[in-house]
Short mmCIF file of C-alpha atoms in Angstrom, two decimals:
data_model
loop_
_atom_site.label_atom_id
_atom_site.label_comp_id
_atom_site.label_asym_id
_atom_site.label_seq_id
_atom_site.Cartn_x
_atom_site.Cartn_y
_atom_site.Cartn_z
CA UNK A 397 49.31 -14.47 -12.60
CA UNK A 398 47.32 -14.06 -9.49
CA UNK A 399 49.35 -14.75 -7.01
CA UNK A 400 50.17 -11.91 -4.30
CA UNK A 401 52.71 -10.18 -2.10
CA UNK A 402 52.67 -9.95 0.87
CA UNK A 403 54.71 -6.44 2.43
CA UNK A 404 53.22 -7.01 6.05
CA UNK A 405 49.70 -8.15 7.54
CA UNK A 406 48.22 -12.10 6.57
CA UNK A 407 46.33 -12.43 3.98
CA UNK A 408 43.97 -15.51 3.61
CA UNK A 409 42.69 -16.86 0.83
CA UNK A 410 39.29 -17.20 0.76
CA UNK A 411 36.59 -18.86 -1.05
CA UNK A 412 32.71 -17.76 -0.70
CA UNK A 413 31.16 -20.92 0.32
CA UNK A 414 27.04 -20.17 1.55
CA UNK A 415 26.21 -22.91 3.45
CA UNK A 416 23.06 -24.84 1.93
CA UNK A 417 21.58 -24.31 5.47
CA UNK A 418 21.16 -20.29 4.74
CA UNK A 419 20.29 -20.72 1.28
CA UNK A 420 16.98 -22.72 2.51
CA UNK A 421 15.91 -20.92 5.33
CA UNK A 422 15.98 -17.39 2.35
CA UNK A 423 13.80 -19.35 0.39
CA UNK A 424 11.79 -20.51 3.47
CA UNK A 425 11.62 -16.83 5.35
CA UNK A 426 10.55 -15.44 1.10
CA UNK A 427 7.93 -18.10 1.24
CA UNK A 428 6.97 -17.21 4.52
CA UNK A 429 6.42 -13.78 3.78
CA UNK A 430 3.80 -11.80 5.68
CA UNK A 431 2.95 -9.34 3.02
CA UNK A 432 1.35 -5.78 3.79
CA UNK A 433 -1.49 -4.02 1.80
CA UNK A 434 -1.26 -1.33 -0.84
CA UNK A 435 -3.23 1.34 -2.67
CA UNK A 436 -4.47 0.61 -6.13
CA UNK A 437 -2.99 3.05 -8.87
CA UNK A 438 -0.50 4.90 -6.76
CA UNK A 439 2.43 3.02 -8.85
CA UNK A 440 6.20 3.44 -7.33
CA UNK A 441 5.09 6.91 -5.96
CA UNK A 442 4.82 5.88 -2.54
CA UNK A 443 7.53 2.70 -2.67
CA UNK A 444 7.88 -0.53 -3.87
CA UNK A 445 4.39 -1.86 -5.55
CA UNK A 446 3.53 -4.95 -3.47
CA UNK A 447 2.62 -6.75 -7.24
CA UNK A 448 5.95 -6.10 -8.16
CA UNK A 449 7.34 -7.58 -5.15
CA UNK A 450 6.06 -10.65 -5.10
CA UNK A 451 6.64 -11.38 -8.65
CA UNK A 452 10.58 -10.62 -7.93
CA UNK A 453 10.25 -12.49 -4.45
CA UNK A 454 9.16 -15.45 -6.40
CA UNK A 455 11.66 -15.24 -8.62
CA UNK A 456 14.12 -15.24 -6.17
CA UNK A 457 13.16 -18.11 -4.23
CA UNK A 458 12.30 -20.55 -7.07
CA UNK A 459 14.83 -19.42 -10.25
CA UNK A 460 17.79 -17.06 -8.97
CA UNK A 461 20.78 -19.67 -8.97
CA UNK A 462 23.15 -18.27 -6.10
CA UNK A 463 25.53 -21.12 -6.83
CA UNK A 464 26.24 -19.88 -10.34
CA UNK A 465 27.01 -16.66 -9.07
CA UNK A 466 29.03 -17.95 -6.10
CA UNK A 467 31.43 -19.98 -8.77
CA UNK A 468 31.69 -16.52 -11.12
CA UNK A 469 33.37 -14.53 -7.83
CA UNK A 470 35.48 -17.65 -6.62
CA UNK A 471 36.69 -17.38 -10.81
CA UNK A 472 38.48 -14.70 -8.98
CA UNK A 473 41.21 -14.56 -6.59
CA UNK A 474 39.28 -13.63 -3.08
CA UNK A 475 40.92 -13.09 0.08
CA UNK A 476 40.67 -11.46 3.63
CA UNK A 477 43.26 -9.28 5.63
CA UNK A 478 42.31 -7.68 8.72
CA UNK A 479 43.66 -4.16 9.01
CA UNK A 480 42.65 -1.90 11.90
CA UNK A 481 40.96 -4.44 13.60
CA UNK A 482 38.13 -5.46 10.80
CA UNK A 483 38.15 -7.92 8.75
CA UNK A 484 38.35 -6.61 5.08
CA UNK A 485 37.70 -9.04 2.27
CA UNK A 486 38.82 -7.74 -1.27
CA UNK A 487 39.50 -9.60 -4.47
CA UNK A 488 43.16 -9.17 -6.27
CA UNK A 489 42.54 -9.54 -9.82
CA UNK A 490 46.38 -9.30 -11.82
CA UNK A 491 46.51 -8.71 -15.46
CA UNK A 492 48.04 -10.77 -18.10
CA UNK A 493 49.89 -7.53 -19.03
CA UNK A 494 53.08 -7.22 -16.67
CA UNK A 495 52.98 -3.10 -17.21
CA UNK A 496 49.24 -2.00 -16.27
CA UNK A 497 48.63 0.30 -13.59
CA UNK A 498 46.88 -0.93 -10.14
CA UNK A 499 43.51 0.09 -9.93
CA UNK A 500 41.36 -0.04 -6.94
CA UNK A 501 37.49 -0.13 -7.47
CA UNK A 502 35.34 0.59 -4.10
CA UNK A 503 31.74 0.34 -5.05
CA UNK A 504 29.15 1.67 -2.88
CA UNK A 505 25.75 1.47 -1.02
CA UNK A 506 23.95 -0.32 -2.24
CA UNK A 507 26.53 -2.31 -3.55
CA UNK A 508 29.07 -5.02 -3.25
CA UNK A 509 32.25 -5.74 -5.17
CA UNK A 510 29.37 -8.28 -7.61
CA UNK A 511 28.55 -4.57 -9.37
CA UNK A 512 32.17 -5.03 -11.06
CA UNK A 513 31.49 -8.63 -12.75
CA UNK A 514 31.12 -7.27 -16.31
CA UNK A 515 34.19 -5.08 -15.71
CA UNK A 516 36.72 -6.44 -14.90
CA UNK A 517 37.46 -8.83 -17.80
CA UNK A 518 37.68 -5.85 -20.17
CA UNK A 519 39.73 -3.52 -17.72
CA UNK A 520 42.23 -6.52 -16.75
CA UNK A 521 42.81 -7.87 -19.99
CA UNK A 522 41.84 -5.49 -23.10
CA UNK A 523 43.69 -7.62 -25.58
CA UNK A 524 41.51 -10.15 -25.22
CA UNK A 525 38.54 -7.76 -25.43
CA UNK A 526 38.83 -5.56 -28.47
CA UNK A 527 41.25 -3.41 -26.26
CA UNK A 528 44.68 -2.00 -26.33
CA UNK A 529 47.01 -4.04 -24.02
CA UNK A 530 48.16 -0.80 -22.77
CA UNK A 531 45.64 -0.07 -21.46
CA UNK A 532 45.34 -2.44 -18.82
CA UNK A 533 45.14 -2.56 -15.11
CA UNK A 534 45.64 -4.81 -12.09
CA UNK A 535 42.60 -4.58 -9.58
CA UNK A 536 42.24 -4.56 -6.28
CA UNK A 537 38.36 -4.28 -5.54
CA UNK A 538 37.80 -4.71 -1.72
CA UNK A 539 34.24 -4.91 0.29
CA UNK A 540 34.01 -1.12 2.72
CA UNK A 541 34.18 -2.70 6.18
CA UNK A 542 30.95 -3.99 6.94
CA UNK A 543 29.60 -4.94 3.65
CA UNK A 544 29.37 -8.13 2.24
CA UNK A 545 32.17 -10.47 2.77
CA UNK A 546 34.45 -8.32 4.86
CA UNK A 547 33.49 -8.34 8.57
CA UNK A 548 30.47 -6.92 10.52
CA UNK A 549 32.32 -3.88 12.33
CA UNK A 550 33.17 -4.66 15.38
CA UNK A 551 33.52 -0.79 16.33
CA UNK A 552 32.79 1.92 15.92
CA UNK A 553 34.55 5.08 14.13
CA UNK A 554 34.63 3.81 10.52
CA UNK A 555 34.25 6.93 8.12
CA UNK A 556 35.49 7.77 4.87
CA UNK A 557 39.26 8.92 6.18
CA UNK A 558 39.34 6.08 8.14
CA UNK A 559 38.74 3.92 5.55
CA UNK A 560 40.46 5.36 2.97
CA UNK A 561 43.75 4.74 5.33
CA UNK A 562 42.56 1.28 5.19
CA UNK A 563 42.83 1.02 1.47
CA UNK A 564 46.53 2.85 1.68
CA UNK A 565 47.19 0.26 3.88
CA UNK A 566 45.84 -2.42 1.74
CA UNK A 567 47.29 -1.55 -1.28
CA UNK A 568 51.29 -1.27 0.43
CA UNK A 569 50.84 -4.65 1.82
CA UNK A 570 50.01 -5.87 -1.77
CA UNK A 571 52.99 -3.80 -2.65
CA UNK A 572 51.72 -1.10 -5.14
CA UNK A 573 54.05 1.75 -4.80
CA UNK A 574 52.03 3.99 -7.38
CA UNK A 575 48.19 3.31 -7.92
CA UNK A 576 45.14 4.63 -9.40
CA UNK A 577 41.65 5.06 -7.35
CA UNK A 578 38.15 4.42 -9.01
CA UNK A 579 34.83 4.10 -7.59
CA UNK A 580 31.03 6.20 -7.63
CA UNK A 581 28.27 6.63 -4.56
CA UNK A 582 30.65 6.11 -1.34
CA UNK A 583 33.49 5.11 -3.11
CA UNK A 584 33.58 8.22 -4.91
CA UNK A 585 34.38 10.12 -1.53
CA UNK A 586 36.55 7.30 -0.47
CA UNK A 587 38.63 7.04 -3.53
CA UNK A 588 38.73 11.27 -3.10
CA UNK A 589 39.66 10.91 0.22
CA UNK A 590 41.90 8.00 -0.41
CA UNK A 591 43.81 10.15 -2.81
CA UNK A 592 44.65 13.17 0.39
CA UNK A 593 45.85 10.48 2.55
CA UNK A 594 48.16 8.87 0.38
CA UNK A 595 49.34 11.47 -2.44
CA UNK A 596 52.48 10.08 -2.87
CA UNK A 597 51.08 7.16 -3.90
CA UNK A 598 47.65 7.76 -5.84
CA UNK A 599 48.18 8.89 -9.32
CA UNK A 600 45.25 9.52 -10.51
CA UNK A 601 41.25 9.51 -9.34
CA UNK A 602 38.22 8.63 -11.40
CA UNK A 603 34.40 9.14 -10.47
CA UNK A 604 31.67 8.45 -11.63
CA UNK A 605 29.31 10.23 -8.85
CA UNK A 606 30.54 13.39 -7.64
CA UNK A 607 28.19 15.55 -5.50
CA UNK A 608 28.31 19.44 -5.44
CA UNK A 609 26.89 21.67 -3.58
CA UNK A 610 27.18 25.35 -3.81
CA UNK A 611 28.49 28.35 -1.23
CA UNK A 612 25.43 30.71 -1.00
CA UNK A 613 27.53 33.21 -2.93
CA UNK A 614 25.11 35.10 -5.08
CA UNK A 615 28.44 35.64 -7.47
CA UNK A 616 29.33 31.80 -7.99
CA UNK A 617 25.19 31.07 -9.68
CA UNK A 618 25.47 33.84 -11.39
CA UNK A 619 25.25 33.02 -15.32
CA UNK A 620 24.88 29.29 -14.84
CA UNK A 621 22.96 27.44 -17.63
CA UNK A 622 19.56 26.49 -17.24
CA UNK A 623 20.69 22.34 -17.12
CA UNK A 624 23.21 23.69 -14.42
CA UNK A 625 20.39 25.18 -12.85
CA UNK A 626 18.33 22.19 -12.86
CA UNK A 627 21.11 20.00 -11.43
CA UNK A 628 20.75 22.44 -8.48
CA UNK A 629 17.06 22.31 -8.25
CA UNK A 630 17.32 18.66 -7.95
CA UNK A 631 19.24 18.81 -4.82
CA UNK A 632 15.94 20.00 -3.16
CA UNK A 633 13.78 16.66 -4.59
CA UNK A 634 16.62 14.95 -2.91
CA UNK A 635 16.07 16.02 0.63
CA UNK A 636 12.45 16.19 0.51
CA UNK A 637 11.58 12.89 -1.74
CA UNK A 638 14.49 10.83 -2.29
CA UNK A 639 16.66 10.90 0.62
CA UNK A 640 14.63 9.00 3.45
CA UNK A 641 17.05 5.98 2.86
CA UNK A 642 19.78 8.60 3.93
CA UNK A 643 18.17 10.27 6.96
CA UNK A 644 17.48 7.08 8.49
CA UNK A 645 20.89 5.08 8.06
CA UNK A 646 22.44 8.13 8.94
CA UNK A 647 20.60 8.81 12.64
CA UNK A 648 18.90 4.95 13.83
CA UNK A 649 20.64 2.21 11.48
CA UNK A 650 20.35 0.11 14.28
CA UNK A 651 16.84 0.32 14.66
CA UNK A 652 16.73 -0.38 10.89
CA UNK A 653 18.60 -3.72 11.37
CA UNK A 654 16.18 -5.60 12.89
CA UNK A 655 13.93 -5.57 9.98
CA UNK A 656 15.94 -5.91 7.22
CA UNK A 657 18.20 -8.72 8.86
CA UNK A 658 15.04 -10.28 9.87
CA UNK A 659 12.66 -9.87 6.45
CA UNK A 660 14.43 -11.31 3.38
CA UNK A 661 11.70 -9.43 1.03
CA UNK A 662 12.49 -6.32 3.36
CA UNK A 663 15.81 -6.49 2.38
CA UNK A 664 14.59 -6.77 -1.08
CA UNK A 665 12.71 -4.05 -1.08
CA UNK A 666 14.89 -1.31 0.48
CA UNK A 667 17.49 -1.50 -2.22
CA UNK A 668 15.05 -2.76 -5.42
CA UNK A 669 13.60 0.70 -4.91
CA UNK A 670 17.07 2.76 -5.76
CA UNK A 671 17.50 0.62 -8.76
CA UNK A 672 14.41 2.19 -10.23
CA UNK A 673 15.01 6.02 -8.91
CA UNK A 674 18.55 6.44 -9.77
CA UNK A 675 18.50 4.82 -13.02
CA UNK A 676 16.94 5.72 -15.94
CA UNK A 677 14.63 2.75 -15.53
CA UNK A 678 10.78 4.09 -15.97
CA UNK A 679 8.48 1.47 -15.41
CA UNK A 680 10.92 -1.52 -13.40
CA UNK A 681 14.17 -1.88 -12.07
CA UNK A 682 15.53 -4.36 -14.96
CA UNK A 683 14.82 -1.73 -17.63
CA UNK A 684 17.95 -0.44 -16.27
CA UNK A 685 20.08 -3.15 -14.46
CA UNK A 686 20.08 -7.45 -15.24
CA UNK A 687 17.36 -8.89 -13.08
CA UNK A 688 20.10 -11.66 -11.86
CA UNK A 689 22.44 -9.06 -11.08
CA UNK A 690 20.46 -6.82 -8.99
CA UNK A 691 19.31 -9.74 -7.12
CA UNK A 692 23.15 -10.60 -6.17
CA UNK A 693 23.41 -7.37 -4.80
CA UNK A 694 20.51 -7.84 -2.21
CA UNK A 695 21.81 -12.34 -1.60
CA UNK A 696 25.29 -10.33 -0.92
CA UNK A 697 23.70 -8.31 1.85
CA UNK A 698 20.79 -10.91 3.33
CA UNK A 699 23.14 -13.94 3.23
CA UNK A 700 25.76 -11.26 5.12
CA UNK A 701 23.79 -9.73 7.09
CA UNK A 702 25.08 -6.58 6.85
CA UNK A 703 22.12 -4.28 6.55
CA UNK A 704 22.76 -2.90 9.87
CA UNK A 705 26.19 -2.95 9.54
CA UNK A 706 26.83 -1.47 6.31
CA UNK A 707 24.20 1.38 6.90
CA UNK A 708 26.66 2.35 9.60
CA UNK A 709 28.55 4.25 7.03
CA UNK A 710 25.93 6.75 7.02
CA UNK A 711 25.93 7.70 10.50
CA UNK A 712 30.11 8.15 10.65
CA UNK A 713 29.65 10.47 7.61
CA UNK A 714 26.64 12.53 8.85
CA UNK A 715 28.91 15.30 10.05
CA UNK A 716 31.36 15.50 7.18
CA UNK A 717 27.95 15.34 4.60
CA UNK A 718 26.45 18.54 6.57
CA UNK A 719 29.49 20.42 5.82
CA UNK A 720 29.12 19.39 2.15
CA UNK A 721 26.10 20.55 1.65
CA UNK A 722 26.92 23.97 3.84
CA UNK A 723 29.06 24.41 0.36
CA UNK A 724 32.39 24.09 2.53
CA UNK A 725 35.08 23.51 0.05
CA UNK A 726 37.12 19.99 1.33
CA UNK A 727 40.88 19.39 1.46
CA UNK A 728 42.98 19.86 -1.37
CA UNK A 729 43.02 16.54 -3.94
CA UNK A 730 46.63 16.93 -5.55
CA UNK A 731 45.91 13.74 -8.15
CA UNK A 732 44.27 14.09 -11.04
CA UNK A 733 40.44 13.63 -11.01
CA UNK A 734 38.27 12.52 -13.74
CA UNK A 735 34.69 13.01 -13.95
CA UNK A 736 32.14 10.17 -15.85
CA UNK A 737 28.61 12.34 -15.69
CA UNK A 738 25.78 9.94 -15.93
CA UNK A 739 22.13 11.54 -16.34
CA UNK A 740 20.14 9.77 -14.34
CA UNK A 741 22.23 9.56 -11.28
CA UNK A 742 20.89 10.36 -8.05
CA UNK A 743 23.38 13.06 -8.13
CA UNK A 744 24.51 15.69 -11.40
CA UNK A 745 27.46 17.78 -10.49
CA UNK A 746 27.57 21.17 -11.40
CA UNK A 747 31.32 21.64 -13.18
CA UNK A 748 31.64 25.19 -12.09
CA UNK A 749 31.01 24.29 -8.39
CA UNK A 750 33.29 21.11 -9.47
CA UNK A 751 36.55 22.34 -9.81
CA UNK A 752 35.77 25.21 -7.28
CA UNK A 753 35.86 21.79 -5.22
CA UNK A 754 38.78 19.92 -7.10
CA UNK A 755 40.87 22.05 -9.22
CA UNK A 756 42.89 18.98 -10.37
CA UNK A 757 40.03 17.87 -12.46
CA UNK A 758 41.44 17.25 -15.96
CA UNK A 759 39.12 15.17 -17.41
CA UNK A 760 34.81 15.53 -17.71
CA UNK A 761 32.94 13.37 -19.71
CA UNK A 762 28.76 13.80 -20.12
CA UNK A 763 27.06 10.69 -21.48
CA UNK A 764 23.55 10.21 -22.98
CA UNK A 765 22.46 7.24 -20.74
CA UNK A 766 22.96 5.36 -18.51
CA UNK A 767 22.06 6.22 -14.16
CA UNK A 768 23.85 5.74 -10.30
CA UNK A 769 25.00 1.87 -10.89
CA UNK A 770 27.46 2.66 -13.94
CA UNK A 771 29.28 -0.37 -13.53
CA UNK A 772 26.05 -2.56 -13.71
CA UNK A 773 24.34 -0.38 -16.38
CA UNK A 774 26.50 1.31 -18.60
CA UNK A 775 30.35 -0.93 -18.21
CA UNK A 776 31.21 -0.61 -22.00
CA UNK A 777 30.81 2.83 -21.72
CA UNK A 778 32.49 3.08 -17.82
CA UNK A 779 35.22 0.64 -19.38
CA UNK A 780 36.01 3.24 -22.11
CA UNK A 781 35.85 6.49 -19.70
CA UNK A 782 38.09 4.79 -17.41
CA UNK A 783 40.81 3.73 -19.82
CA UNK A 784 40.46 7.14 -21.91
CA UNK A 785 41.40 8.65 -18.37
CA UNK A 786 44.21 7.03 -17.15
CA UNK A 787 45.49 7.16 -20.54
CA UNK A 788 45.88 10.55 -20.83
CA UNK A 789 48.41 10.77 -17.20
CA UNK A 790 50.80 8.41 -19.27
#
């Protein structure tokens, strides 16, 4: 059932194996910590409460069990393939049902192929969840080069097109003539992008981030609702609050290396922080998202070490994200695109300024909860938007 083809390129099995050795020395380093001061009563308001921290730091190092989570990924079939010179890991997940569609799921930053775990039982095989067989997919959910278990880059150069050719590439040598995309944060651009390289083969796109940004052109606000409004008017807490994590990756990640390579608990604490502000979490991060779970995320990237590295992504795509907030409208998308709106996400789209963008969208869906990390958060509901997509380009 999951065994693969193989239309050109090697393609290793692989099997995540930590050595013991690294899982020490994170408990050690955590232990080790040299902690910094903080104000009394400010809250999250100016980052990460240091009370907070430590509680979760401790929980780390003495109850977080790696090892289970290591055996729930290898339940999967893992394997790496280098294409264009990196190394790109990526799991290959078949479905009991010989007819579903190939899906690929690119998560984002900060993320790692773990965000899928609830998903992909239910989107592989719905018989056996409730589902209807026909609506089930193959998967193909790779790491972006340099994240997690796919390679450090070893150059430079890797933006969204460029990766999105990787994924083309990826899927023909798996031998998926026809395919669907998936993915929200960065692999909501990539799957968009994804879907202009290859539009022969990519039937279909689904989001569940999707950023807009409009023209300047008095004529295109005009009449826009008051939550349409407000979508806008968050754009500008973004770049003045929110988007330090941005501005940094995307001008000195490798200054930003050191530390978080170095500092388990900084590691921790640069991505803890976004699952608070882009959920709809209010007073901790595991209102919104599994305290285990969250904490795979950052072990992906520490035991990796592929803070620097993955942050890299940010600097390729400064240029292209200047023109998208300019209000330049990108390249045609000739696949269908569906939309999951989630209202806490860092980002709401406006639909008007939407389909000026992508005129192929065909499908829009606004839910009630749920924030950024869909997947992690909300997967009934993702699992359900997903199939009620796809389903309607049959």
């Amino acid at each position: 059932m999951n065994t693969i083809q193989n239309k050109g390129g090697t393609m290793r099995p692989f099997t995540i194996e930590i050595p013991q050795a690294d899982i020490d020395d994170l408990k050690s380093r955590i232990a080790n910590t040299r902690w910094p001061d903080g104000l009394p009563d400010v809250g999250w308001s100016r980052g990460v409460p240091p009370e907070y921290l430590k509680e979760l730091a401790e929980y780390w190092r003495t109850s977080y069990d790696w090892r289970a989570v290591e055996a729930r990924l290898n339940q999967y079939p893992n394997f790496i393939t280098e294409i264009d010179g990196e190394d790109v890991h990526f799991m290959h997940v078949r479905s009991p049902e010989p007819d579903a569609l190939p899906l690929l799921l690119t998560h984002g930053w900060p993320g790692s192929v773990a965000e899928f775990l609830d998903i992909i039982g239910p989107l592989t095989d719905p018989r056996a969840h409730g589902g209807d067989p026909a609506d089930a997919f193959h998967l193909v959910i790779p790491s972006i080069p340099g994240y997690g278990f796919s390679s450090p880059l070893r150059q430079t150069g890797w933006d969204t097109h460029r990766i999105a050719k990787a994924w083309a590439e990826l899927m023909r040598r798996l031998g998926y003539e026809s395919y669907a995309a998936q993915g929200g944060d960065a692999g909501s651009v990539i799957s968009l992008e994804l879907a202009r390289v290859a539009p022969e083969h990519v039937v279909g796109v689904h989001l569940n981030m999707l950023m807009t940004f409009p023209s300047g052109d008095p004529e295109e606000l005009a009449g826009l609702s008051e939550s349409d409004q407000a979508r806008l008017a968050a754009l500008g807490r973004f770049d003045t609050e929110l988007s330090g994590y941005m501005k940094v990756q995307a001008t000195r990640p490798q200054t930003l290396a050191y530390g978080l390579t170095d500092s388990p608990v900084g590691q921790l604490a640069w991505i803890v922080e976004k699952f608070l502000e882009w959920t709809e979490a209010e007073k901790a991060p595991e209102e919104a998202v599994d305290r285990d779970l969250m904490l795979t995320i950052v072990t992906i990237y520490w035991l990796t070490a592929t803070a620097g590295s993955s942050a890299q992504f940010y600097y390729e795509g400064a240029e292209a994200m200047s023109h998208a907030v300019a209000g330049e409208v990108p390249p045609p998308v000739a696949a269908p695109v569906g939309v999951a709106v989630f209202p806490n996400d860092i980002f709401l789209p406006v639909r008007r300024i939407a389909e000026r963008d992508i005129p192929t969208i065909t499908h829009w869906t606004e839910f009630d909860h749920g924030g950024h990390f869909a997947a992690m958060e909300r997967p009934a509901a993702l699992v359900d938007d997903v199939r009620t997509f796809f389903r309607s380009l049959k």
